[in-house]
Every structure is written in structure tokens, then in C-alpha cells.
Amino acid sequence: MMEPNQLDAAGRRFPVGAHVVGQVVRIPRPGAIGLLVDLGQKPEGFVDVLVLPHEPTEWPQVGTVMTFEVLQHTPGQVRLLPLDEQFRSRTYLPTSLSHQEWLSIEMRFPIGSVVTATVTHVFTSNREYVVRFEDCSSALGWNSQAPRVGATGRYTVTRHLDHTQRVILTPAGSTPD
């Protein structure tokens, strides 16, 4: 498992929602796992097979340089989404929201607004937790102590990620790491 300071460093280097350029370096077991991406520094990037086209012949080849959105940090990896739609599964949907529904969420929760949210899930392996507010949810990371499921707090909307239709929050009154 990645040490806490390594996970923190990866989060600072590659924040969730950032667009990063990387080069496909390995495709272990084409069609079964996904592909590995060199981001120019550690940790390595990973694109899950579920995001890629169903036919491995339609995947980017080793050596392809392309842009990705950072989805998540896991021990030893940065999970990525190819921004070029030709390299995504036609059935991959980050959410089931229509364009109009997503625009409605962006308008209801503008950047800088504060929401009250409840912790619904805690994942200790990558120090991530999920909060629910109204009919939305958001994933956040923690540094010192795991939040408690059921805990309620105030959070500030800091970003909208249009490709994955996600609202990024930070605890109100704090600055993102």
C-alpha cells in the first residue's frame, strides 16, 4: 500500500479533475485489465478496461500521447479517463444525467457556494470518503483522521467537472491540499 505521504504527493501533483498529458506505456492482457500511462513522474497512470472501447484493437497503442482527466488516486496509481471519446467505451457513462440535468446542478451549486453534506462511505485504502448533499454526491480525501459515516459538515463547491459530471467539494473554511 502507498504510504500516506506518497498518496498526498500524488494528490498534489495530479489533483482530481486535472487534465494531464501522458503516454501509454503498457497494455497488460489486452481486453482484460486496462492500460498503464507514464505521466512523467510517479505514480503511474491507469485506465480501467471498463472505460475503454470493448474491442482492444480500438484502444490507444503503446506510445500514444494523449490527454486524460484525473478520476481518483489509489495506492500506487492515478486513475484516469481518456478525454478523446474515440478511446472510451460507447457505453461508458460517468453518470446517467442528461446535459440539461447537469447544467441544472451547476446552476444550483455554483462554485463558491456552501452545502451541508453527510458522509456516506469511507475508504481507508486511499483515504477517500463520499458525501451526499441533496441529490448529489462528491468524493473527497482526508489527511489526518478518517471521517465517520453519518457525520454531517459544511463543504464549499470548488469545481465542476463537465466530462464526468462531478461536483468537487472541499471542507468549508479549508483550502485544498
PDB file of C-alpha atoms in Angstrom:
ATOM      1  CA  MET A   1       0.000   0.000   0.000  1.00  0.00           C
ATOM      2  CA  MET A   2       1.210   3.506  -0.790  1.00  0.00           C
ATOM      3  CA  GLU A   3       2.416   5.434   2.248  1.00  0.00           C
ATOM      4  CA  PRO A   4       0.203   8.371   3.319  1.00  0.00           C
ATOM      5  CA  ASN A   5       2.788  10.983   2.281  1.00  0.00           C
ATOM      6  CA  GLN A   6       3.088   9.349  -1.179  1.00  0.00           C
ATOM      7  CA  LEU A   7      -0.704   9.422  -1.604  1.00  0.00           C
ATOM      8  CA  ASP A   8      -0.720  13.108  -0.558  1.00  0.00           C
ATOM      9  CA  ALA A   9       2.088  13.911  -3.019  1.00  0.00           C
ATOM     10  CA  ALA A  10       0.214  12.163  -5.837  1.00  0.00           C
ATOM     11  CA  GLY A  11      -2.891  14.197  -4.995  1.00  0.00           C
ATOM     12  CA  ARG A  12      -0.917  17.448  -5.121  1.00  0.00           C
ATOM     13  CA  ARG A  13       0.802  16.516  -8.400  1.00  0.00           C
ATOM     14  CA  PHE A  14      -2.333  15.198 -10.068  1.00  0.00           C
ATOM     15  CA  PRO A  15      -5.435  16.736  -8.436  1.00  0.00           C
ATOM     16  CA  VAL A  16      -8.780  15.073  -9.114  1.00  0.00           C
ATOM     17  CA  GLY A  17     -10.311  16.724 -12.154  1.00  0.00           C
ATOM     18  CA  ALA A  18      -6.992  17.941 -13.565  1.00  0.00           C
ATOM     19  CA  HIS A  19      -6.293  17.351 -17.234  1.00  0.00           C
ATOM     20  CA  VAL A  20      -2.905  15.681 -17.669  1.00  0.00           C
ATOM     21  CA  VAL A  21      -0.899  14.522 -20.654  1.00  0.00           C
ATOM     22  CA  GLY A  22       0.531  11.022 -20.566  1.00  0.00           C
ATOM     23  CA  GLN A  23       1.952   8.324 -22.789  1.00  0.00           C
ATOM     24  CA  VAL A  24       0.546   4.803 -22.973  1.00  0.00           C
ATOM     25  CA  VAL A  25       3.433   2.546 -21.908  1.00  0.00           C
ATOM     26  CA  ARG A  26       1.916  -0.906 -21.282  1.00  0.00           C
ATOM     27  CA  ILE A  27      -1.208  -2.854 -22.112  1.00  0.00           C
ATOM     28  CA  PRO A  28      -1.122  -5.949 -19.903  1.00  0.00           C
ATOM     29  CA  ARG A  29      -3.584  -8.609 -21.079  1.00  0.00           C
ATOM     30  CA  PRO A  30      -5.384  -6.502 -23.759  1.00  0.00           C
ATOM     31  CA  GLY A  31      -9.116  -6.555 -23.237  1.00  0.00           C
ATOM     32  CA  ALA A  32      -8.894  -7.753 -19.634  1.00  0.00           C
ATOM     33  CA  ILE A  33      -7.278  -5.132 -17.382  1.00  0.00           C
ATOM     34  CA  GLY A  34      -6.725  -1.725 -18.964  1.00  0.00           C
ATOM     35  CA  LEU A  35      -3.655   0.266 -19.814  1.00  0.00           C
ATOM     36  CA  LEU A  36      -0.806   1.952 -17.982  1.00  0.00           C
ATOM     37  CA  VAL A  37       0.255   5.529 -18.609  1.00  0.00           C
ATOM     38  CA  ASP A  38       3.529   7.365 -17.943  1.00  0.00           C
ATOM     39  CA  LEU A  39       2.650  10.787 -16.531  1.00  0.00           C
ATOM     40  CA  GLY A  40       6.269  11.969 -16.414  1.00  0.00           C
ATOM     41  CA  GLN A  41       6.571  11.353 -12.673  1.00  0.00           C
ATOM     42  CA  LYS A  42       5.324   8.862 -10.108  1.00  0.00           C
ATOM     43  CA  PRO A  43       2.827   7.371  -9.606  1.00  0.00           C
ATOM     44  CA  GLU A  44       1.845   5.651 -12.816  1.00  0.00           C
ATOM     45  CA  GLY A  45      -1.485   6.354 -14.505  1.00  0.00           C
ATOM     46  CA  PHE A  46      -4.080   3.628 -15.070  1.00  0.00           C
ATOM     47  CA  VAL A  47      -7.115   3.484 -17.372  1.00  0.00           C
ATOM     48  CA  ASP A  48      -9.594   0.761 -16.412  1.00  0.00           C
ATOM     49  CA  VAL A  49     -10.823  -1.668 -19.063  1.00  0.00           C
ATOM     50  CA  LEU A  50     -14.417  -0.601 -18.290  1.00  0.00           C
ATOM     51  CA  VAL A  51     -13.713   2.890 -19.626  1.00  0.00           C
ATOM     52  CA  LEU A  52     -12.020   1.738 -22.838  1.00  0.00           C
ATOM     53  CA  PRO A  53     -13.697   0.568 -26.056  1.00  0.00           C
ATOM     54  CA  HIS A  54     -14.890  -3.052 -25.923  1.00  0.00           C
ATOM     55  CA  GLU A  55     -12.513  -4.079 -28.714  1.00  0.00           C
ATOM     56  CA  PRO A  56      -8.846  -3.862 -27.658  1.00  0.00           C
ATOM     57  CA  THR A  57      -7.964  -3.093 -31.308  1.00  0.00           C
ATOM     58  CA  GLU A  58      -9.675   0.287 -30.741  1.00  0.00           C
ATOM     59  CA  TRP A  59      -7.535   1.115 -27.686  1.00  0.00           C
ATOM     60  CA  PRO A  60      -4.687   3.625 -27.969  1.00  0.00           C
ATOM     61  CA  GLN A  61      -1.448   1.875 -28.865  1.00  0.00           C
ATOM     62  CA  VAL A  62       1.714   1.823 -26.743  1.00  0.00           C
ATOM     63  CA  GLY A  63       3.484   5.119 -27.413  1.00  0.00           C
ATOM     64  CA  THR A  64       0.273   7.144 -27.887  1.00  0.00           C
ATOM     65  CA  VAL A  65       0.449  10.517 -26.125  1.00  0.00           C
ATOM     66  CA  MET A  66      -2.925  11.890 -25.088  1.00  0.00           C
ATOM     67  CA  THR A  67      -4.838  13.934 -22.504  1.00  0.00           C
ATOM     68  CA  PHE A  68      -6.678  12.412 -19.546  1.00  0.00           C
ATOM     69  CA  GLU A  69      -8.851  13.625 -16.666  1.00  0.00           C
ATOM     70  CA  VAL A  70      -7.715  12.507 -13.220  1.00  0.00           C
ATOM     71  CA  LEU A  71     -10.546  10.481 -11.672  1.00  0.00           C
ATOM     72  CA  GLN A  72      -9.096   9.189  -8.411  1.00  0.00           C
ATOM     73  CA  HIS A  73      -5.954   8.251  -6.510  1.00  0.00           C
ATOM     74  CA  THR A  74      -5.415   4.681  -5.402  1.00  0.00           C
ATOM     75  CA  PRO A  75      -2.314   3.205  -3.785  1.00  0.00           C
ATOM     76  CA  GLY A  76       0.413   3.382  -6.424  1.00  0.00           C
ATOM     77  CA  GLN A  77      -1.803   4.685  -9.236  1.00  0.00           C
ATOM     78  CA  VAL A  78      -3.629   7.676 -10.611  1.00  0.00           C
ATOM     79  CA  ARG A  79      -6.930   6.538 -12.166  1.00  0.00           C
ATOM     80  CA  LEU A  80      -7.536   8.281 -15.497  1.00  0.00           C
ATOM     81  CA  LEU A  81     -10.259   8.907 -18.084  1.00  0.00           C
ATOM     82  CA  PRO A  82      -9.201   9.475 -21.718  1.00  0.00           C
ATOM     83  CA  LEU A  83     -10.628  12.801 -22.880  1.00  0.00           C
ATOM     84  CA  ASP A  84     -10.599  11.684 -26.512  1.00  0.00           C
ATOM     85  CA  GLU A  85     -14.001   9.998 -26.932  1.00  0.00           C
ATOM     86  CA  GLN A  86     -12.659   7.574 -29.551  1.00  0.00           C
ATOM     87  CA  PHE A  87     -10.720   5.882 -26.736  1.00  0.00           C
ATOM     88  CA  ARG A  88     -13.734   5.498 -24.424  1.00  0.00           C
ATOM     89  CA  SER A  89     -16.372   2.805 -24.412  1.00  0.00           C
ATOM     90  CA  ARG A  90     -19.563   3.875 -26.138  1.00  0.00           C
ATOM     91  CA  THR A  91     -21.447   2.516 -23.128  1.00  0.00           C
ATOM     92  CA  TYR A  92     -19.288   4.315 -20.542  1.00  0.00           C
ATOM     93  CA  LEU A  93     -21.374   6.872 -18.726  1.00  0.00           C
ATOM     94  CA  PRO A  94     -19.892   8.574 -15.670  1.00  0.00           C
ATOM     95  CA  THR A  95     -23.440   9.395 -14.614  1.00  0.00           C
ATOM     96  CA  SER A  96     -26.861   8.984 -16.124  1.00  0.00           C
ATOM     97  CA  LEU A  97     -27.552  12.725 -16.174  1.00  0.00           C
ATOM     98  CA  SER A  98     -28.754  14.443 -19.304  1.00  0.00           C
ATOM     99  CA  HIS A  99     -26.929  17.585 -20.394  1.00  0.00           C
ATOM    100  CA  GLN A 100     -29.827  19.681 -19.067  1.00  0.00           C
ATOM    101  CA  GLU A 101     -29.805  17.903 -15.675  1.00  0.00           C
ATOM    102  CA  TRP A 102     -26.047  18.530 -15.352  1.00  0.00           C
ATOM    103  CA  LEU A 103     -26.498  22.221 -16.200  1.00  0.00           C
ATOM    104  CA  SER A 104     -29.200  22.406 -13.530  1.00  0.00           C
ATOM    105  CA  ILE A 105     -26.786  21.009 -10.915  1.00  0.00           C
ATOM    106  CA  GLU A 106     -24.099  23.512 -11.944  1.00  0.00           C
ATOM    107  CA  MET A 107     -26.609  26.345 -11.532  1.00  0.00           C
ATOM    108  CA  ARG A 108     -27.936  25.062  -8.179  1.00  0.00           C
ATOM    109  CA  PHE A 109     -24.429  24.598  -6.762  1.00  0.00           C
ATOM    110  CA  PRO A 110     -22.250  27.344  -8.260  1.00  0.00           C
ATOM    111  CA  ILE A 111     -18.541  27.472  -7.498  1.00  0.00           C
ATOM    112  CA  GLY A 112     -18.054  29.099  -4.111  1.00  0.00           C
ATOM    113  CA  SER A 113     -21.422  28.015  -2.718  1.00  0.00           C
ATOM    114  CA  VAL A 114     -21.549  26.148   0.581  1.00  0.00           C
ATOM    115  CA  VAL A 115     -23.558  22.944   1.029  1.00  0.00           C
ATOM    116  CA  THR A 116     -24.346  20.754   4.010  1.00  0.00           C
ATOM    117  CA  ALA A 117     -23.451  17.129   3.300  1.00  0.00           C
ATOM    118  CA  THR A 118     -23.395  13.792   5.107  1.00  0.00           C
ATOM    119  CA  VAL A 119     -20.583  11.233   4.933  1.00  0.00           C
ATOM    120  CA  THR A 120     -21.951   8.052   3.306  1.00  0.00           C
ATOM    121  CA  HIS A 121     -18.811   5.977   2.634  1.00  0.00           C
ATOM    122  CA  VAL A 122     -15.221   5.883   3.898  1.00  0.00           C
ATOM    123  CA  PHE A 123     -12.414   4.117   2.008  1.00  0.00           C
ATOM    124  CA  THR A 124      -9.304   3.705   4.132  1.00  0.00           C
ATOM    125  CA  SER A 125      -7.103   2.193   1.395  1.00  0.00           C
ATOM    126  CA  ASN A 126      -6.818   5.526  -0.424  1.00  0.00           C
ATOM    127  CA  ARG A 127      -8.071   7.861   2.333  1.00  0.00           C
ATOM    128  CA  GLU A 128     -11.159   8.875   0.380  1.00  0.00           C
ATOM    129  CA  TYR A 129     -14.717   9.473   1.552  1.00  0.00           C
ATOM    130  CA  VAL A 130     -18.015  10.240  -0.137  1.00  0.00           C
ATOM    131  CA  VAL A 131     -20.531  12.835   0.992  1.00  0.00           C
ATOM    132  CA  ARG A 132     -24.142  13.240  -0.120  1.00  0.00           C
ATOM    133  CA  PHE A 133     -25.887  16.613  -0.455  1.00  0.00           C
ATOM    134  CA  GLU A 134     -29.426  16.908  -1.804  1.00  0.00           C
ATOM    135  CA  ASP A 135     -29.474  14.598  -4.852  1.00  0.00           C
ATOM    136  CA  CYS A 136     -25.688  14.788  -5.468  1.00  0.00           C
ATOM    137  CA  SER A 137     -22.548  13.249  -4.054  1.00  0.00           C
ATOM    138  CA  SER A 138     -18.856  14.059  -4.093  1.00  0.00           C
ATOM    139  CA  ALA A 139     -15.648  12.222  -3.183  1.00  0.00           C
ATOM    140  CA  LEU A 140     -13.008  13.895  -1.036  1.00  0.00           C
ATOM    141  CA  GLY A 141      -9.747  12.881   0.571  1.00  0.00           C
ATOM    142  CA  TRP A 142      -8.652  13.245   4.170  1.00  0.00           C
ATOM    143  CA  ASN A 143      -5.187  13.684   5.637  1.00  0.00           C
ATOM    144  CA  SER A 144      -5.167  13.125   9.382  1.00  0.00           C
ATOM    145  CA  GLN A 145      -8.250  11.307  10.613  1.00  0.00           C
ATOM    146  CA  ALA A 146     -10.932   9.332   8.796  1.00  0.00           C
ATOM    147  CA  PRO A 147     -14.362  10.933   8.910  1.00  0.00           C
ATOM    148  CA  ARG A 148     -17.218   8.960  10.460  1.00  0.00           C
ATOM    149  CA  VAL A 149     -20.055   7.627   8.302  1.00  0.00           C
ATOM    150  CA  GLY A 150     -23.136   9.662   9.198  1.00  0.00           C
ATOM    151  CA  ALA A 151     -21.153  12.777  10.132  1.00  0.00           C
ATOM    152  CA  THR A 152     -22.549  15.994   8.672  1.00  0.00           C
ATOM    153  CA  GLY A 153     -20.482  19.012   7.709  1.00  0.00           C
ATOM    154  CA  ARG A 154     -20.314  22.091   5.527  1.00  0.00           C
ATOM    155  CA  TYR A 155     -18.432  21.981   2.224  1.00  0.00           C
ATOM    156  CA  THR A 156     -17.541  24.542  -0.429  1.00  0.00           C
ATOM    157  CA  VAL A 157     -18.082  23.833  -4.133  1.00  0.00           C
ATOM    158  CA  THR A 158     -14.667  24.345  -5.765  1.00  0.00           C
ATOM    159  CA  ARG A 159     -15.061  22.877  -9.265  1.00  0.00           C
ATOM    160  CA  HIS A 160     -17.470  21.358 -11.770  1.00  0.00           C
ATOM    161  CA  LEU A 161     -16.065  18.546 -13.916  1.00  0.00           C
ATOM    162  CA  ASP A 162     -18.065  18.524 -17.129  1.00  0.00           C
ATOM    163  CA  HIS A 163     -16.552  15.353 -18.659  1.00  0.00           C
ATOM    164  CA  THR A 164     -17.503  13.221 -15.668  1.00  0.00           C
ATOM    165  CA  GLN A 165     -20.356  15.402 -14.364  1.00  0.00           C
ATOM    166  CA  ARG A 166     -18.926  15.683 -10.868  1.00  0.00           C
ATOM    167  CA  VAL A 167     -19.046  18.431  -8.282  1.00  0.00           C
ATOM    168  CA  ILE A 168     -15.758  18.830  -6.399  1.00  0.00           C
ATOM    169  CA  LEU A 169     -16.034  19.942  -2.771  1.00  0.00           C
ATOM    170  CA  THR A 170     -13.623  20.889  -0.003  1.00  0.00           C
ATOM    171  CA  PRO A 171     -14.481  21.167   3.675  1.00  0.00           C
ATOM    172  CA  ALA A 172     -15.768  24.739   4.248  1.00  0.00           C
ATOM    173  CA  GLY A 173     -13.140  27.050   5.659  1.00  0.00           C
ATOM    174  CA  SER A 174     -10.197  24.983   4.425  1.00  0.00           C
ATOM    175  CA  THR A 175      -8.046  25.176   1.364  1.00  0.00           C
ATOM    176  CA  PRO A 176      -7.480  22.217  -0.961  1.00  0.00           C
ATOM    177  CA  ASP A 177      -4.153  20.408  -0.406  1.00  0.00           C
TER     178      ASP A 177
END
